[in-house]
C-alpha positions as CSV (number, residue, x, y, z in Angstrom):
1,M,0.0,0.0,0.0
2,Y,1.1,3.5,-0.6
3,A,2.1,6.0,2.1
4,R,-0.5,8.5,3.3
5,I,0.1,12.1,2.3
6,A,-0.6,15.3,4.3
7,V,-4.1,16.6,3.3
8,G,-2.5,20.0,2.6
9,A,-0.6,18.4,-0.3
10,L,-3.5,16.5,-1.9
11,S,-5.8,17.6,-4.7
12,L,-8.5,15.6,-6.5
13,S,-6.7,13.2,-8.9
14,A,-7.4,13.1,-12.7
15,I,-9.1,9.7,-12.2
16,G,-11.1,11.1,-9.3
17,F,-12.3,14.0,-11.5
18,T,-13.1,11.6,-14.3
19,G,-15.1,9.4,-11.9
20,L,-16.9,12.4,-10.5
21,A,-17.8,13.7,-14.0
22,L,-19.1,10.2,-15.1
23,N,-21.2,9.8,-12.0
24,E,-22.6,13.3,-12.3
25,G,-23.4,13.0,-16.0
26,Y,-23.6,16.0,-18.2
27,S,-26.6,18.1,-19.0
28,T,-26.6,21.0,-21.5
29,T,-29.8,22.4,-20.0
30,A,-30.6,22.8,-16.3
31,I,-32.4,19.9,-14.7
32,K,-33.6,18.9,-11.2
33,P,-31.9,15.5,-10.6
34,V,-34.1,14.8,-7.5
35,P,-37.5,16.3,-6.8
36,G,-37.0,19.3,-4.4
37,D,-33.3,19.7,-5.2
38,P,-31.9,22.8,-6.7
39,W,-31.5,23.2,-10.5
40,T,-28.2,21.8,-11.8
41,V,-26.5,22.1,-15.1
42,G,-23.3,20.8,-16.7
43,L,-21.6,18.4,-14.3
44,G,-24.1,18.9,-11.5
45,S,-23.3,22.6,-10.9
46,T,-25.9,24.4,-8.8
47,K,-24.3,27.9,-9.2
48,R,-23.7,30.0,-12.2
49,D,-20.3,31.5,-12.8
50,D,-21.3,34.7,-11.0
51,G,-22.4,32.6,-7.9
52,T,-26.1,33.0,-8.4
53,P,-28.2,29.8,-8.4
54,V,-28.8,27.9,-11.6
55,Q,-32.3,28.5,-12.9
56,A,-34.7,26.6,-15.2
57,G,-33.6,27.1,-18.8
58,D,-29.9,27.8,-18.1
59,K,-27.6,26.2,-20.7
60,I,-23.9,25.4,-20.6
61,T,-21.2,24.1,-23.0
62,P,-18.9,21.1,-22.1
63,P,-15.8,23.4,-21.6
64,Q,-17.8,25.8,-19.4
65,A,-19.1,22.8,-17.4
66,I,-15.6,21.5,-16.8
67,R,-14.3,24.9,-15.7
68,R,-17.2,25.4,-13.4
69,A,-16.8,21.9,-11.8
70,V,-13.0,22.5,-11.4
71,K,-13.8,25.8,-9.6
72,H,-16.4,24.2,-7.4
73,I,-14.0,21.3,-6.5
74,A,-11.2,23.8,-5.7
75,G,-13.5,25.6,-3.2
76,D,-14.6,22.3,-1.7
77,E,-11.0,21.2,-1.3
78,K,-10.2,24.4,0.5
79,V,-13.1,23.8,3.0
80,L,-12.1,20.1,3.4
81,R,-8.4,20.9,4.1
82,A,-9.5,23.4,6.8
83,C,-11.7,20.9,8.6
84,F,-9.4,17.9,8.3
85,G,-6.3,20.0,9.1
86,D,-3.4,20.2,6.7
87,E,-1.4,17.7,8.7
88,A,-4.0,15.0,8.6
89,E,-2.9,12.2,6.3
90,L,-4.8,10.3,3.7
91,H,-4.2,8.0,0.7
92,Q,-5.1,9.7,-2.6
93,H,-8.1,7.4,-3.1
94,E,-9.5,8.4,0.3
95,W,-9.2,12.1,-0.5
96,D,-10.8,11.4,-3.9
97,A,-13.7,9.7,-2.2
98,Y,-14.2,12.5,0.3
99,V,-14.0,15.2,-2.4
100,D,-16.6,13.3,-4.5
101,T,-18.9,12.9,-1.6
102,G,-18.5,16.6,-0.7
103,Y,-19.3,17.6,-4.2
104,T,-22.8,16.1,-3.8
105,T,-23.5,16.8,-0.1
106,G,-21.6,20.0,0.2
107,A,-18.1,20.1,1.7
108,G,-19.6,21.5,4.9
109,A,-21.6,18.3,5.5
110,I,-18.4,16.3,5.5
111,C,-16.8,18.8,7.9
112,R,-19.8,18.6,10.3
113,S,-19.7,14.8,10.2
114,S,-17.4,12.6,12.3
115,I,-15.2,11.9,9.3
116,P,-12.5,14.6,10.0
117,G,-12.2,13.6,13.6
118,K,-11.9,9.9,12.7
119,V,-9.2,10.7,10.2
120,R,-7.2,12.8,12.7
121,A,-7.5,10.0,15.2
122,G,-6.2,7.5,12.5
123,N,-9.4,5.6,12.4
124,Y,-9.4,5.5,8.6
125,E,-11.7,2.5,8.1
126,A,-14.5,4.1,10.3
127,A,-14.1,7.4,8.5
128,C,-14.5,5.7,5.1
129,K,-17.6,3.8,6.3
130,T,-19.1,7.1,7.5
131,I,-19.6,8.0,3.8
132,L,-22.6,5.6,4.0
133,D,-24.3,7.8,6.5
134,F,-24.9,10.4,3.8
135,K,-27.9,8.4,2.5
136,R,-30.8,10.8,3.0
137,V,-32.2,13.1,0.2
138,Q,-35.2,15.3,1.1
139,G,-35.7,13.3,4.2
140,R,-35.9,9.9,2.4
141,D,-33.5,7.1,3.1
142,C,-31.9,6.3,-0.2
143,S,-30.6,3.0,1.0
144,L,-34.2,1.7,1.0
145,A,-35.4,0.0,-2.2
146,Q,-38.7,1.8,-2.2
147,N,-36.8,5.2,-2.5
148,K,-34.5,4.2,-5.4
149,G,-36.6,5.9,-8.0
150,F,-36.8,9.1,-6.0
151,C,-33.1,9.2,-5.0
152,G,-31.7,8.3,-8.4
153,G,-28.2,6.9,-8.1
154,I,-27.3,8.5,-4.7
155,W,-27.1,5.3,-2.7
156,T,-25.1,3.5,-5.4
157,R,-22.7,6.4,-5.5
158,R,-22.2,6.4,-1.7
159,Q,-21.5,2.7,-1.8
160,Q,-19.0,3.3,-4.6
161,M,-17.2,6.1,-2.7
162,A,-17.1,4.1,0.5
163,H,-15.7,1.1,-1.4
164,L,-13.1,3.4,-3.1
165,C,-12.2,4.9,0.2
166,L,-11.8,1.5,1.9
167,T,-10.0,-0.3,-0.9
168,G,-8.6,2.1,-3.4
169,E,-10.6,0.2,-6.1
170,R,-13.2,1.8,-8.3
171,Q,-16.4,-0.1,-9.1
């Protein structure tokens, strides 16, 4: 296994970005991926370039979508570094899993969870498994079969990110 790296030196890997983009999917025109969620466009962006919320009818090109996602991820990584602490250490695949999860939940949700404390304590397995706690959308438990249609692929993605975090393997 590879050595862990200080969080302050980590950035989402190219394979991590590719996986995130494939999981998000691309939409030229704004959509609501889950009822009650905000409008998204491109690679799941909820904000326009000027920071205002995406609205129905908004359109985006693939290059714009990539730039917007990269900017979003850079902001998320800054938030995650602050809550993990620059000296906390992770494997690249663990960082990729937390950044991907933060992209969909908001980086602040990761920070408010027990994940950063578990990482700082060296309890990496428990921290990775905590990704599975992010299973609710609009109050519905996405791990339940009856909510699959409502939740879309959220539960599958959480399982994929927990697996990646625990093993370094992508499904």
